[in-house]
Amino acid sequence: MFRDQRITPQQHIDFSRRFGRLMIHVLHQFHLAGHPEILTVSNILEDGKPIGLGDAGKYWHSDISYKELPSLGSLLHAQELPSEGGDTLFANMHLAYDTLPAALKSAVEGRRGVHSYLAQYGQLQKEGNWRPNLSAQQIAQVQEVVHPVVRTHPENGRRALFVSEGFTTRIEGLPDDESRALLNELFVHSVRPEHIYRHKWQPHDLVFWDNRSLIHLAGGTPDHLRRKLYRTTIEGDAPF
Ligand code: SIN
């Protein structure tokens, strides 16, 4: 985390690019004008229209895990912060794997999970007014993919759980009820309090996290308070 970064969107993009190719979010409606590499995360309405994705991060997730090449990491830069709430929570998925009970560890060994951008999309549409209907082109960009349930970090060799409530819909090769029950156990275990860091934003914070090691959640902002952040997302390699 880097405090007090008074950088422009272009500097945010240029810095992010040092770590890899930037991913362009499927919701082009919420790209920052002139900078498609930046997704605006915001609950602000201008002329009755959202300027950003107001419910980004409402479910635990690893950014863009629904692509063949999920994200290596994301950089979120605070633009406008509420006077209360608006925290971001991170859960350590290496710790989650290391502390899995033996029976769960053997249940996930060698398993693969299905990741889908659409996993919670309909539910999010019901819960709020942030999510536009997706066009056929947008749906074509987010076909579901399969990744190992336990991945190995390519730089430090540590194993991490790689499933999330936000994007993982089922475990391949298991009957639906068993898959759902196993995923629920993994979701609950992943976000035990001792695995979590809660980030309390300060003006101009730039937070850079590793999507191969962490899942994250937007803690929520009271409706009457404004919050706006800019996010870049760096492409990673195929999980193994
Ligand atoms: C996100 O999930 O990218 C946004 C997290 C947040 O708004 O705190």
Coordinates of N, CA and C and ligand atoms in Angstrom, one line a residue:
M1 N 0.8 -1.2 0.0 CA 0.0 0.0 0.0 C 0.9 1.2 0.0
F2 N 0.5 2.2 -0.8 CA 1.3 3.4 -0.9 C 0.4 4.6 -0.6
R3 N 0.8 5.3 0.5 CA -0.1 6.4 1.0 C 0.2 7.7 0.1
D4 N -0.8 8.5 0.0 CA -0.7 9.9 -0.5 C -0.1 10.0 -1.9
Q5 N -0.6 9.2 -2.8 CA -0.1 9.2 -4.2 C -1.0 10.1 -5.0
R6 N -0.4 11.3 -5.3 CA -1.2 12.3 -6.0 C -0.8 12.1 -7.5
I7 N -1.3 11.1 -8.1 CA -1.0 10.7 -9.5 C -2.2 10.9 -10.4
T8 N -1.9 11.1 -11.6 CA -3.0 11.2 -12.6 C -3.4 9.8 -13.1
P9 N -4.5 9.7 -13.8 CA -4.9 8.4 -14.3 C -3.8 7.8 -15.2
Q10 N -3.2 8.7 -16.0 CA -2.1 8.2 -16.9 C -0.9 7.6 -16.2
Q11 N -0.6 8.3 -15.1 CA 0.5 7.8 -14.2 C 0.2 6.4 -13.6
H12 N -1.1 6.3 -13.2 CA -1.6 5.1 -12.6 C -1.5 4.0 -13.6
I13 N -1.9 4.2 -14.8 CA -1.8 3.2 -15.9 C -0.3 2.9 -16.2
D14 N 0.5 3.9 -16.3 CA 1.9 3.7 -16.7 C 2.6 2.8 -15.6
F15 N 2.3 3.2 -14.4 CA 3.0 2.4 -13.3 C 2.5 0.9 -13.3
S16 N 1.2 0.8 -13.5 CA 0.6 -0.6 -13.5 C 1.2 -1.4 -14.6
R17 N 1.4 -0.8 -15.8 CA 2.0 -1.5 -16.9 C 3.4 -2.1 -16.7
R18 N 4.1 -1.6 -15.7 CA 5.4 -2.1 -15.4 C 5.3 -3.6 -15.0
F19 N 4.1 -4.0 -14.6 CA 4.0 -5.3 -14.0 C 3.3 -6.3 -15.0
G20 N 2.9 -5.8 -16.1 CA 2.3 -6.7 -17.1 C 1.2 -6.0 -18.0
R21 N 0.6 -6.8 -18.8 CA -0.4 -6.3 -19.7 C -1.7 -5.9 -18.9
L22 N -2.3 -4.8 -19.2 CA -3.5 -4.4 -18.5 C -4.8 -5.0 -19.1
M23 N -5.7 -5.4 -18.3 CA -6.9 -6.0 -18.7 C -8.0 -5.0 -18.8
I24 N -8.8 -5.1 -19.9 CA -9.9 -4.1 -20.1 C -11.2 -4.8 -19.6
H25 N -11.8 -4.1 -18.6 CA -13.0 -4.7 -18.0 C -14.2 -4.8 -19.0
V26 N -14.9 -5.9 -18.9 CA -16.0 -6.1 -19.9 C -17.1 -5.0 -19.8
L27 N -17.3 -4.4 -18.6 CA -18.3 -3.3 -18.4 C -17.7 -2.0 -18.9
H28 N -17.7 -1.9 -20.3 CA -17.1 -0.6 -20.9 C -17.9 0.6 -20.5
Q29 N -19.1 0.4 -20.0 CA -19.9 1.5 -19.5 C -19.2 2.3 -18.4
F30 N -18.3 1.6 -17.6 CA -17.7 2.2 -16.4 C -16.2 2.4 -16.6
H31 N -15.7 2.3 -17.9 CA -14.3 2.7 -18.1 C -14.2 4.2 -17.9
L32 N -13.1 4.7 -17.4 CA -12.9 6.1 -17.2 C -12.7 6.7 -18.6
A33 N -13.4 7.8 -18.9 CA -13.4 8.4 -20.3 C -11.9 8.6 -20.7
G34 N -11.6 8.1 -21.9 CA -10.3 8.3 -22.5 C -9.3 7.3 -21.9
H35 N -9.6 6.5 -20.9 CA -8.7 5.5 -20.3 C -9.4 4.2 -20.1
P36 N -9.6 3.4 -21.1 CA -10.3 2.1 -20.9 C -9.6 1.2 -20.0
E37 N -8.3 1.4 -19.7 CA -7.6 0.5 -18.8 C -8.0 0.8 -17.3
I38 N -8.8 1.8 -17.1 CA -9.2 2.1 -15.7 C -10.7 1.9 -15.6
L39 N -11.1 1.0 -14.6 CA -12.5 0.8 -14.2 C -12.8 1.8 -13.1
T40 N -13.9 2.5 -13.2 CA -14.3 3.4 -12.1 C -15.2 2.6 -11.2
V41 N -14.8 2.6 -9.9 CA -15.6 1.9 -8.9 C -16.2 3.0 -8.1
S42 N -17.5 3.2 -8.2 CA -18.1 4.3 -7.5 C -19.6 4.1 -7.3
N43 N -20.1 4.8 -6.2 CA -21.5 4.7 -6.0 C -22.2 6.1 -6.3
I44 N -21.4 6.9 -7.1 CA -21.9 8.2 -7.4 C -22.8 8.2 -8.6
L45 N -23.9 8.9 -8.5 CA -24.8 9.1 -9.7 C -24.6 10.5 -10.2
E46 N -24.5 10.7 -11.5 CA -24.5 12.0 -12.1 C -25.6 12.1 -13.1
D47 N -26.5 13.1 -12.9 CA -27.7 13.2 -13.8 C -28.5 11.9 -13.7
G48 N -28.5 11.3 -12.5 CA -29.3 10.0 -12.3 C -28.6 8.8 -12.9
K49 N -27.4 9.0 -13.5 CA -26.7 7.8 -14.0 C -25.5 7.4 -13.3
P50 N -25.2 6.2 -13.0 CA -24.0 5.8 -12.3 C -22.7 6.2 -13.1
I51 N -21.7 6.7 -12.4 CA -20.4 7.0 -13.1 C -19.5 5.9 -13.0
G52 N -19.8 4.9 -12.2 CA -18.9 3.7 -12.0 C -19.7 2.5 -11.5
L53 N -19.0 1.5 -11.3 CA -19.7 0.3 -10.8 C -19.9 0.4 -9.3
G54 N -21.1 0.6 -8.9 CA -21.5 0.9 -7.5 C -21.4 -0.3 -6.6
D55 N -21.6 -1.5 -7.2 CA -21.6 -2.7 -6.3 C -20.3 -3.6 -6.6
A56 N -19.3 -3.0 -7.1 CA -18.0 -3.8 -7.3 C -17.6 -4.4 -6.0
G57 N -17.3 -5.7 -6.0 CA -16.7 -6.3 -4.8 C -17.7 -6.6 -3.7
K58 N -19.0 -6.7 -4.1 CA -20.0 -7.0 -3.1 C -19.9 -8.4 -2.6
Y59 N -19.4 -9.3 -3.4 CA -19.1 -10.7 -3.0 C -17.6 -10.9 -3.1
W60 N -17.1 -11.7 -2.2 CA -15.6 -12.0 -2.2 C -15.2 -12.6 -3.6
H61 N -14.1 -12.1 -4.1 CA -13.6 -12.5 -5.4 C -12.1 -12.2 -5.6
S62 N -11.5 -12.9 -6.6 CA -10.2 -12.5 -7.1 C -10.5 -11.9 -8.4
D63 N -9.9 -10.7 -8.7 CA -10.3 -10.0 -9.9 C -10.1 -10.8 -11.2
I64 N -11.2 -10.8 -12.0 CA -11.1 -11.4 -13.3 C -10.7 -12.9 -13.3
S65 N -11.0 -13.6 -12.3 CA -10.7 -15.0 -12.3 C -11.5 -15.8 -13.3
Y66 N -12.5 -15.2 -13.9 CA -13.3 -15.8 -14.9 C -12.7 -15.8 -16.3
K67 N -11.4 -15.5 -16.4 CA -10.7 -15.5 -17.7 C -9.7 -16.6 -17.7
E68 N -9.3 -17.1 -18.9 CA -8.3 -18.1 -19.0 C -7.0 -17.7 -18.3
L69 N -6.7 -16.4 -18.5 CA -5.5 -15.8 -17.8 C -6.1 -14.7 -16.8
P70 N -6.3 -15.2 -15.6 CA -6.8 -14.3 -14.6 C -5.8 -13.2 -14.2
S71 N -6.2 -12.3 -13.3 CA -5.3 -11.2 -13.0 C -4.2 -11.6 -12.0
L72 N -3.1 -11.0 -12.3 CA -1.9 -11.1 -11.3 C -2.1 -10.2 -10.1
G73 N -2.6 -9.0 -10.4 CA -2.8 -8.0 -9.3 C -3.6 -6.8 -9.8
S74 N -4.1 -6.1 -8.9 CA -4.9 -4.9 -9.2 C -4.3 -3.7 -8.4
L75 N -4.5 -2.5 -8.9 CA -4.1 -1.3 -8.2 C -5.3 -0.4 -8.1
L76 N -5.7 -0.1 -6.9 CA -6.9 0.7 -6.7 C -6.5 2.0 -6.0
H77 N -6.9 3.1 -6.7 CA -6.5 4.4 -6.3 C -7.7 5.3 -5.8
A78 N -7.6 5.7 -4.5 CA -8.7 6.5 -3.9 C -8.8 7.9 -4.6
Q79 N -10.0 8.2 -5.0 CA -10.3 9.5 -5.6 C -11.2 10.3 -4.6
E80 N -12.2 9.7 -4.1 CA -13.1 10.4 -3.2 C -13.6 9.4 -2.2
L81 N -13.5 9.7 -0.9 CA -13.8 8.7 0.1 C -14.9 9.1 1.1
P82 N -15.7 8.2 1.5 CA -16.8 8.5 2.5 C -16.2 8.8 3.9
S83 N -17.0 9.5 4.7 CA -16.5 9.8 6.0 C -16.7 8.6 6.9
E84 N -17.5 7.6 6.5 CA -17.5 6.4 7.3 C -17.8 5.2 6.3
G85 N -17.3 4.0 6.7 CA -17.5 2.9 5.8 C -16.5 2.9 4.7
G86 N -16.8 2.1 3.6 CA -16.0 2.1 2.4 C -14.7 1.3 2.5
D87 N -14.5 0.5 3.6 CA -13.3 -0.3 3.7 C -13.2 -1.4 2.6
T88 N -12.0 -1.8 2.4 CA -11.9 -3.0 1.5 C -11.2 -4.1 2.4
L89 N -11.8 -5.3 2.3 CA -11.2 -6.4 3.1 C -10.5 -7.4 2.2
F90 N -9.4 -8.0 2.7 CA -8.6 -8.9 1.9 C -8.5 -10.2 2.7
A91 N -8.6 -11.3 2.1 CA -8.5 -12.6 2.8 C -7.3 -13.4 2.1
N92 N -6.4 -13.9 3.0 CA -5.2 -14.5 2.6 C -5.4 -16.0 2.2
M93 N -5.4 -16.3 0.9 CA -5.8 -17.6 0.4 C -4.6 -18.7 0.6
H94 N -3.4 -18.2 0.9 CA -2.4 -19.2 1.2 C -2.7 -19.7 2.7
L95 N -3.0 -18.8 3.6 CA -3.3 -19.2 4.9 C -4.6 -20.0 4.9
A96 N -5.5 -19.7 4.0 CA -6.8 -20.5 3.9 C -6.4 -21.9 3.5
Y97 N -5.5 -22.1 2.6 CA -5.1 -23.4 2.2 C -4.4 -24.1 3.3
D98 N -3.4 -23.4 3.9 CA -2.5 -24.1 4.9 C -3.4 -24.6 6.1
T99 N -4.4 -23.9 6.4 CA -5.2 -24.2 7.6 C -6.5 -25.0 7.3
L100 N -6.6 -25.5 6.1 CA -7.8 -26.3 5.7 C -7.7 -27.6 6.5
P101 N -8.8 -28.0 7.1 CA -8.9 -29.3 7.8 C -8.5 -30.4 6.8
A102 N -7.8 -31.5 7.3 CA -7.3 -32.5 6.4 C -8.3 -33.1 5.5
A103 N -9.6 -33.3 5.9 CA -10.6 -33.8 5.1 C -10.9 -32.9 3.9
L104 N -10.9 -31.6 4.1 CA -11.2 -30.7 3.0 C -10.0 -30.6 2.1
K105 N -8.8 -30.7 2.7 CA -7.6 -30.7 1.8 C -7.6 -31.8 0.8
S106 N -8.0 -33.0 1.3 CA -8.0 -34.1 0.4 C -9.2 -34.0 -0.5
A107 N -10.3 -33.4 -0.1 CA -11.4 -33.3 -1.0 C -11.1 -32.3 -2.2
V108 N -10.2 -31.4 -2.0 CA -10.0 -30.4 -3.1 C -8.8 -30.8 -3.9
E109 N -8.0 -31.8 -3.5 CA -6.8 -32.2 -4.2 C -7.1 -32.6 -5.6
G110 N -6.4 -31.9 -6.6 CA -6.6 -32.2 -8.0 C -7.9 -31.8 -8.6
R111 N -8.7 -31.1 -7.8 CA -10.1 -30.7 -8.3 C -9.9 -29.4 -9.1
R112 N -10.9 -29.2 -10.0 CA -10.9 -27.9 -10.8 C -12.3 -27.3 -10.6
G113 N -12.2 -25.9 -10.5 CA -13.4 -25.2 -10.3 C -13.8 -24.4 -11.5
V114 N -15.1 -24.2 -11.7 CA -15.7 -23.4 -12.8 C -15.8 -22.0 -12.3
H115 N -15.3 -21.0 -13.1 CA -15.4 -19.6 -12.8 C -16.2 -18.9 -13.8
S116 N -17.2 -18.1 -13.4 CA -18.1 -17.4 -14.3 C -18.3 -16.0 -13.9
Y117 N -18.1 -15.0 -14.8 CA -18.5 -13.6 -14.5 C -19.9 -13.5 -14.2
L118 N -20.8 -14.4 -14.7 CA -22.2 -14.3 -14.5 C -22.7 -14.9 -13.2
A119 N -21.7 -15.5 -12.4 CA -22.1 -16.3 -11.2 C -23.1 -15.5 -10.4
Q120 N -22.9 -14.2 -10.1 CA -23.7 -13.4 -9.2 C -24.4 -12.3 -9.9
Y121 N -24.2 -12.2 -11.3 CA -24.7 -11.0 -12.0 C -26.2 -10.8 -11.9
G122 N -27.0 -11.9 -12.0 CA -28.4 -11.7 -11.9 C -28.8 -11.3 -10.5
Q123 N -28.2 -11.9 -9.5 CA -28.5 -11.6 -8.2 C -28.1 -10.1 -7.9
L124 N -27.0 -9.6 -8.4 CA -26.6 -8.2 -8.2 C -27.6 -7.3 -8.9
Q125 N -28.1 -7.7 -10.0 CA -29.1 -6.9 -10.7 C -30.3 -6.7 -9.9
K126 N -30.7 -7.9 -9.2 CA -31.9 -7.8 -8.3 C -31.7 -6.9 -7.1
E127 N -30.4 -6.9 -6.6 CA -30.1 -6.2 -5.3 C -30.0 -4.7 -5.5
G128 N -29.7 -4.3 -6.7 CA -29.4 -2.8 -6.9 C -29.6 -2.4 -8.4
N129 N -29.3 -1.2 -8.6 CA -29.5 -0.7 -10.0 C -28.2 -0.4 -10.7
W130 N -27.1 -1.1 -10.3 CA -25.8 -0.7 -10.9 C -25.5 -1.4 -12.2
R131 N -26.1 -2.6 -12.3 CA -25.6 -3.5 -13.4 C -26.4 -3.4 -14.7
P132 N -25.8 -2.9 -15.8 CA -26.6 -2.9 -17.0 C -26.8 -4.3 -17.5
N133 N -27.9 -4.5 -18.4 CA -28.0 -5.8 -19.1 C -26.8 -5.9 -20.0
L134 N -26.2 -7.1 -20.1 CA -25.1 -7.3 -20.9 C -25.5 -7.5 -22.4
S135 N -24.7 -7.0 -23.3 CA -24.9 -7.2 -24.7 C -24.4 -8.6 -25.1
A136 N -24.8 -9.1 -26.3 CA -24.3 -10.4 -26.8 C -22.8 -10.4 -26.9
Q137 N -22.2 -9.2 -27.3 CA -20.7 -9.1 -27.4 C -20.1 -9.2 -26.0
Q138 N -20.7 -8.6 -25.0 CA -20.2 -8.7 -23.6 C -20.3 -10.1 -23.1
I139 N -21.4 -10.8 -23.3 CA -21.5 -12.2 -22.8 C -20.5 -13.1 -23.5
A140 N -20.2 -12.8 -24.8 CA -19.2 -13.6 -25.5 C -17.8 -13.4 -24.9
Q141 N -17.6 -12.3 -24.3 CA -16.2 -12.1 -23.7 C -16.0 -12.8 -22.4
V142 N -17.1 -13.3 -21.8 CA -17.0 -13.8 -20.4 C -17.6 -15.3 -20.4
Q143 N -17.1 -16.1 -21.3 CA -17.5 -17.5 -21.3 C -16.8 -18.1 -20.1
E144 N -17.5 -19.1 -19.4 CA -16.9 -19.6 -18.2 C -15.6 -20.4 -18.5
V145 N -14.8 -20.4 -17.5 CA -13.5 -21.1 -17.6 C -13.3 -22.0 -16.4
V146 N -12.3 -22.9 -16.5 CA -12.0 -23.8 -15.4 C -10.6 -23.6 -14.9
H147 N -10.4 -23.6 -13.6 CA -9.1 -23.4 -13.0 C -8.9 -24.4 -11.8
P148 N -7.6 -24.7 -11.5 CA -7.4 -25.6 -10.3 C -8.0 -24.9 -9.1
V149 N -8.6 -25.7 -8.2 CA -9.1 -25.2 -6.9 C -8.0 -24.8 -6.0
V150 N -6.9 -25.5 -6.1 CA -5.7 -25.1 -5.4 C -4.6 -24.7 -6.4
R151 N -4.2 -23.5 -6.4 CA -3.1 -23.1 -7.3 C -1.8 -22.8 -6.6
T152 N -0.8 -22.9 -7.4 CA 0.6 -22.6 -6.9 C 1.0 -21.2 -7.4
H153 N 1.5 -20.4 -6.4 CA 1.9 -19.1 -6.8 C 3.2 -19.2 -7.7
P154 N 3.1 -18.6 -8.9 CA 4.3 -18.8 -9.8 C 5.6 -18.2 -9.3
E155 N 5.5 -17.2 -8.3 CA 6.8 -16.6 -7.9 C 7.3 -17.2 -6.6
N156 N 6.4 -17.6 -5.6 CA 6.9 -18.0 -4.4 C 6.7 -19.5 -4.1
G157 N 6.0 -20.2 -5.0 CA 5.7 -21.6 -4.9 C 4.7 -22.0 -3.9
R158 N 4.1 -21.1 -3.2 CA 3.1 -21.4 -2.2 C 1.8 -21.8 -2.8
R159 N 1.1 -22.7 -2.1 CA -0.2 -23.1 -2.6 C -1.3 -22.2 -2.0
A160 N -2.3 -21.9 -2.8 CA -3.4 -21.1 -2.3 C -4.7 -21.6 -2.8
L161 N -5.8 -21.5 -2.0 CA -7.1 -21.8 -2.5 C -7.5 -20.8 -3.6
F162 N -8.1 -21.2 -4.7 CA -8.4 -20.3 -5.8 C -9.9 -20.5 -6.1
V163 N -10.8 -20.2 -5.2 CA -12.2 -20.2 -5.4 C -12.8 -19.0 -4.7
S164 N -13.9 -18.5 -5.1 CA -14.6 -17.4 -4.4 C -16.1 -17.4 -4.7
E165 N -16.8 -16.9 -3.7 CA -18.2 -16.8 -3.8 C -18.6 -16.0 -5.0
G166 N -17.8 -15.0 -5.3 CA -18.1 -14.0 -6.4 C -18.2 -14.7 -7.8
F167 N -17.2 -15.6 -8.0 CA -17.1 -16.1 -9.4 C -17.0 -17.6 -9.6
T168 N -16.9 -18.4 -8.5 CA -16.8 -19.8 -8.7 C -18.2 -20.5 -8.5
T169 N -18.6 -21.2 -9.6 CA -20.0 -21.7 -9.6 C -20.1 -23.2 -9.2
R170 N -19.1 -24.0 -9.5 CA -19.2 -25.4 -9.2 C -17.8 -26.0 -9.3
I171 N -17.7 -27.2 -8.8 CA -16.5 -28.0 -8.9 C -16.7 -29.1 -9.9
E172 N -15.8 -29.1 -10.9 CA -16.0 -30.1 -11.9 C -16.0 -31.5 -11.4
G173 N -16.8 -32.4 -12.0 CA -16.8 -33.8 -11.7 C -17.5 -34.2 -10.5
L174 N -18.1 -33.3 -9.8 CA -18.9 -33.6 -8.6 C -20.4 -33.4 -8.8
P175 N -21.3 -34.2 -8.3 CA -22.7 -33.9 -8.4 C -23.0 -32.5 -7.8
D176 N -24.0 -31.9 -8.3 CA -24.3 -30.5 -7.9 C -24.4 -30.3 -6.4
D177 N -25.1 -31.2 -5.7 CA -25.2 -30.9 -4.3 C -23.9 -31.0 -3.5
E178 N -23.0 -32.0 -4.0 CA -21.7 -32.2 -3.3 C -20.8 -31.0 -3.6
S179 N -20.9 -30.5 -4.9 CA -20.1 -29.4 -5.3 C -20.5 -28.1 -4.5
R180 N -21.8 -27.9 -4.4 CA -22.3 -26.7 -3.6 C -21.9 -26.8 -2.2
A181 N -22.0 -28.0 -1.6 CA -21.6 -28.1 -0.2 C -20.1 -27.9 0.0
L182 N -19.3 -28.5 -0.9 CA -17.9 -28.3 -0.7 C -17.5 -26.8 -0.9
L183 N -18.1 -26.2 -1.9 CA -17.7 -24.8 -2.2 C -18.1 -23.9 -0.9
N184 N -19.3 -24.2 -0.4 CA -19.8 -23.4 0.8 C -18.8 -23.6 1.9
E185 N -18.3 -24.8 2.1 CA -17.3 -25.0 3.2 C -16.0 -24.2 2.9
L186 N -15.6 -24.2 1.7 CA -14.4 -23.5 1.3 C -14.6 -22.0 1.5
F187 N -15.7 -21.5 1.0 CA -16.0 -20.0 1.1 C -16.0 -19.6 2.6
V188 N -16.6 -20.4 3.5 CA -16.7 -20.0 4.9 C -15.3 -20.0 5.5
H189 N -14.5 -21.1 5.2 CA -13.2 -21.2 5.7 C -12.3 -20.1 5.3
S190 N -12.4 -19.7 4.0 CA -11.5 -18.7 3.4 C -11.5 -17.4 4.1
V191 N -12.7 -17.0 4.6 CA -12.8 -15.7 5.1 C -13.0 -15.7 6.7
R192 N -12.3 -16.7 7.3 CA -12.3 -16.7 8.8 C -11.6 -15.4 9.2
P193 N -12.0 -14.8 10.3 CA -11.4 -13.5 10.7 C -9.9 -13.5 10.7
E194 N -9.2 -14.6 11.1 CA -7.8 -14.5 11.2 C -7.1 -14.5 9.9
H195 N -7.8 -14.7 8.8 CA -7.2 -14.6 7.4 C -7.3 -13.2 6.8
I196 N -8.0 -12.3 7.6 CA -8.4 -11.0 6.9 C -7.6 -9.8 7.4
Y197 N -7.3 -9.0 6.4 CA -6.8 -7.6 6.6 C -7.9 -6.7 6.1
R198 N -8.2 -5.7 6.9 CA -9.2 -4.7 6.5 C -8.5 -3.4 6.2
H199 N -8.7 -2.9 5.0 CA -8.0 -1.6 4.6 C -9.0 -0.5 4.9
K200 N -8.5 0.5 5.7 CA -9.3 1.7 5.9 C -8.6 2.8 5.1
W201 N -9.3 3.2 4.1 CA -8.7 4.1 3.1 C -8.4 5.5 3.7
Q202 N -7.3 6.0 3.2 CA -6.9 7.5 3.5 C -6.8 8.2 2.1
P203 N -7.0 9.5 2.1 CA -7.0 10.2 0.8 C -5.7 9.9 0.0
H204 N -6.0 9.6 -1.3 CA -4.9 9.3 -2.3 C -4.1 8.0 -2.1
D205 N -4.7 7.1 -1.2 CA -4.1 5.8 -1.1 C -4.1 5.1 -2.5
L206 N -3.0 4.4 -2.7 CA -2.9 3.4 -3.9 C -2.7 2.1 -3.3
V207 N -3.6 1.1 -3.4 CA -3.4 -0.2 -2.9 C -3.2 -1.2 -4.0
F208 N -2.1 -1.9 -3.9 CA -1.7 -2.9 -5.0 C -1.7 -4.3 -4.3
W209 N -2.6 -5.1 -4.8 CA -2.7 -6.5 -4.2 C -2.5 -7.6 -5.2
D210 N -2.2 -8.8 -4.7 CA -1.9 -9.9 -5.5 C -3.2 -10.8 -5.6
N211 N -3.8 -10.9 -6.8 CA -5.0 -11.6 -7.0 C -4.8 -13.1 -7.0
R212 N -3.5 -13.5 -7.0 CA -3.2 -15.0 -7.0 C -3.1 -15.5 -5.5
S213 N -3.0 -14.5 -4.6 CA -2.8 -14.9 -3.2 C -4.0 -14.5 -2.3
L214 N -4.8 -13.5 -2.8 CA -5.9 -12.9 -2.0 C -7.2 -12.9 -2.7
I215 N -8.3 -13.0 -1.9 CA -9.6 -12.5 -2.4 C -10.0 -11.3 -1.7
H216 N -10.9 -10.5 -2.2 CA -11.2 -9.2 -1.6 C -12.7 -8.9 -1.7
L217 N -13.1 -8.0 -0.8 CA -14.5 -7.7 -0.7 C -14.7 -6.2 -0.4
A218 N -15.6 -5.5 -1.0 CA -15.9 -4.1 -0.6 C -16.8 -4.2 0.6
G219 N -16.4 -3.5 1.7 CA -17.1 -3.7 3.0 C -18.4 -2.9 3.0
G220 N -18.7 -2.0 2.0 CA -20.0 -1.3 2.0 C -19.8 0.1 2.4
T221 N -20.6 1.0 1.7 CA -20.6 2.4 2.0 C -22.1 2.8 2.2
P222 N -22.3 3.6 3.2 CA -23.7 4.1 3.4 C -24.2 4.8 2.1
D223 N -25.4 4.6 1.7 CA -25.9 5.1 0.4 C -25.7 6.6 0.2
H224 N -25.8 7.4 1.3 CA -25.8 8.8 1.2 C -24.4 9.4 1.1
L225 N -23.4 8.5 1.2 CA -22.0 9.0 1.1 C -21.3 8.7 -0.2
R226 N -20.5 9.6 -0.7 CA -19.9 9.4 -2.0 C -18.6 8.6 -1.9
R227 N -18.3 7.7 -2.8 CA -17.1 7.0 -2.9 C -16.7 6.8 -4.3
K228 N -15.4 7.0 -4.6 CA -14.9 6.8 -6.0 C -13.5 6.4 -6.0
L229 N -13.2 5.3 -6.7 CA -11.8 4.8 -6.8 C -11.6 4.4 -8.2
Y230 N -10.3 4.4 -8.7 CA -10.0 4.0 -10.0 C -9.2 2.7 -9.9
R231 N -9.5 1.7 -10.7 CA -8.8 0.4 -10.7 C -8.2 0.0 -12.0
T232 N -6.9 -0.4 -11.9 CA -6.3 -1.1 -13.1 C -6.1 -2.5 -12.7
T233 N -6.1 -3.4 -13.7 CA -6.0 -4.8 -13.4 C -5.0 -5.4 -14.3
I234 N -4.0 -6.1 -13.7 CA -2.9 -6.6 -14.5 C -3.1 -8.1 -14.8
E235 N -2.9 -8.5 -16.1 CA -3.1 -9.9 -16.5 C -2.0 -10.8 -15.9
G236 N -2.3 -12.0 -15.5 CA -1.3 -12.9 -15.0 C -1.2 -14.1 -15.9
D237 N -0.7 -15.2 -15.4 CA -0.5 -16.4 -16.2 C -1.6 -17.4 -15.9
A238 N -1.6 -18.5 -16.6 CA -2.7 -19.5 -16.4 C -2.4 -20.2 -15.1
P239 N -3.4 -20.3 -14.2 CA -3.1 -20.9 -12.9 C -2.8 -22.4 -13.1
F240 N -1.9 -22.9 -12.2 CA -1.5 -24.3 -12.2 C -1.4 -24.8 -10.8
Ligands
SIN1 C1 -13.2 -4.3 -6.3 O1 -13.6 -5.4 -6.0 O2 -12.4 -4.2 -7.3 C2 -13.5 -3.0 -5.5 C3 -13.2 -3.1 -4.1 C4 -13.7 -1.9 -3.3 O3 -14.5 -1.1 -3.9 O4 -13.4 -1.8 -2.1

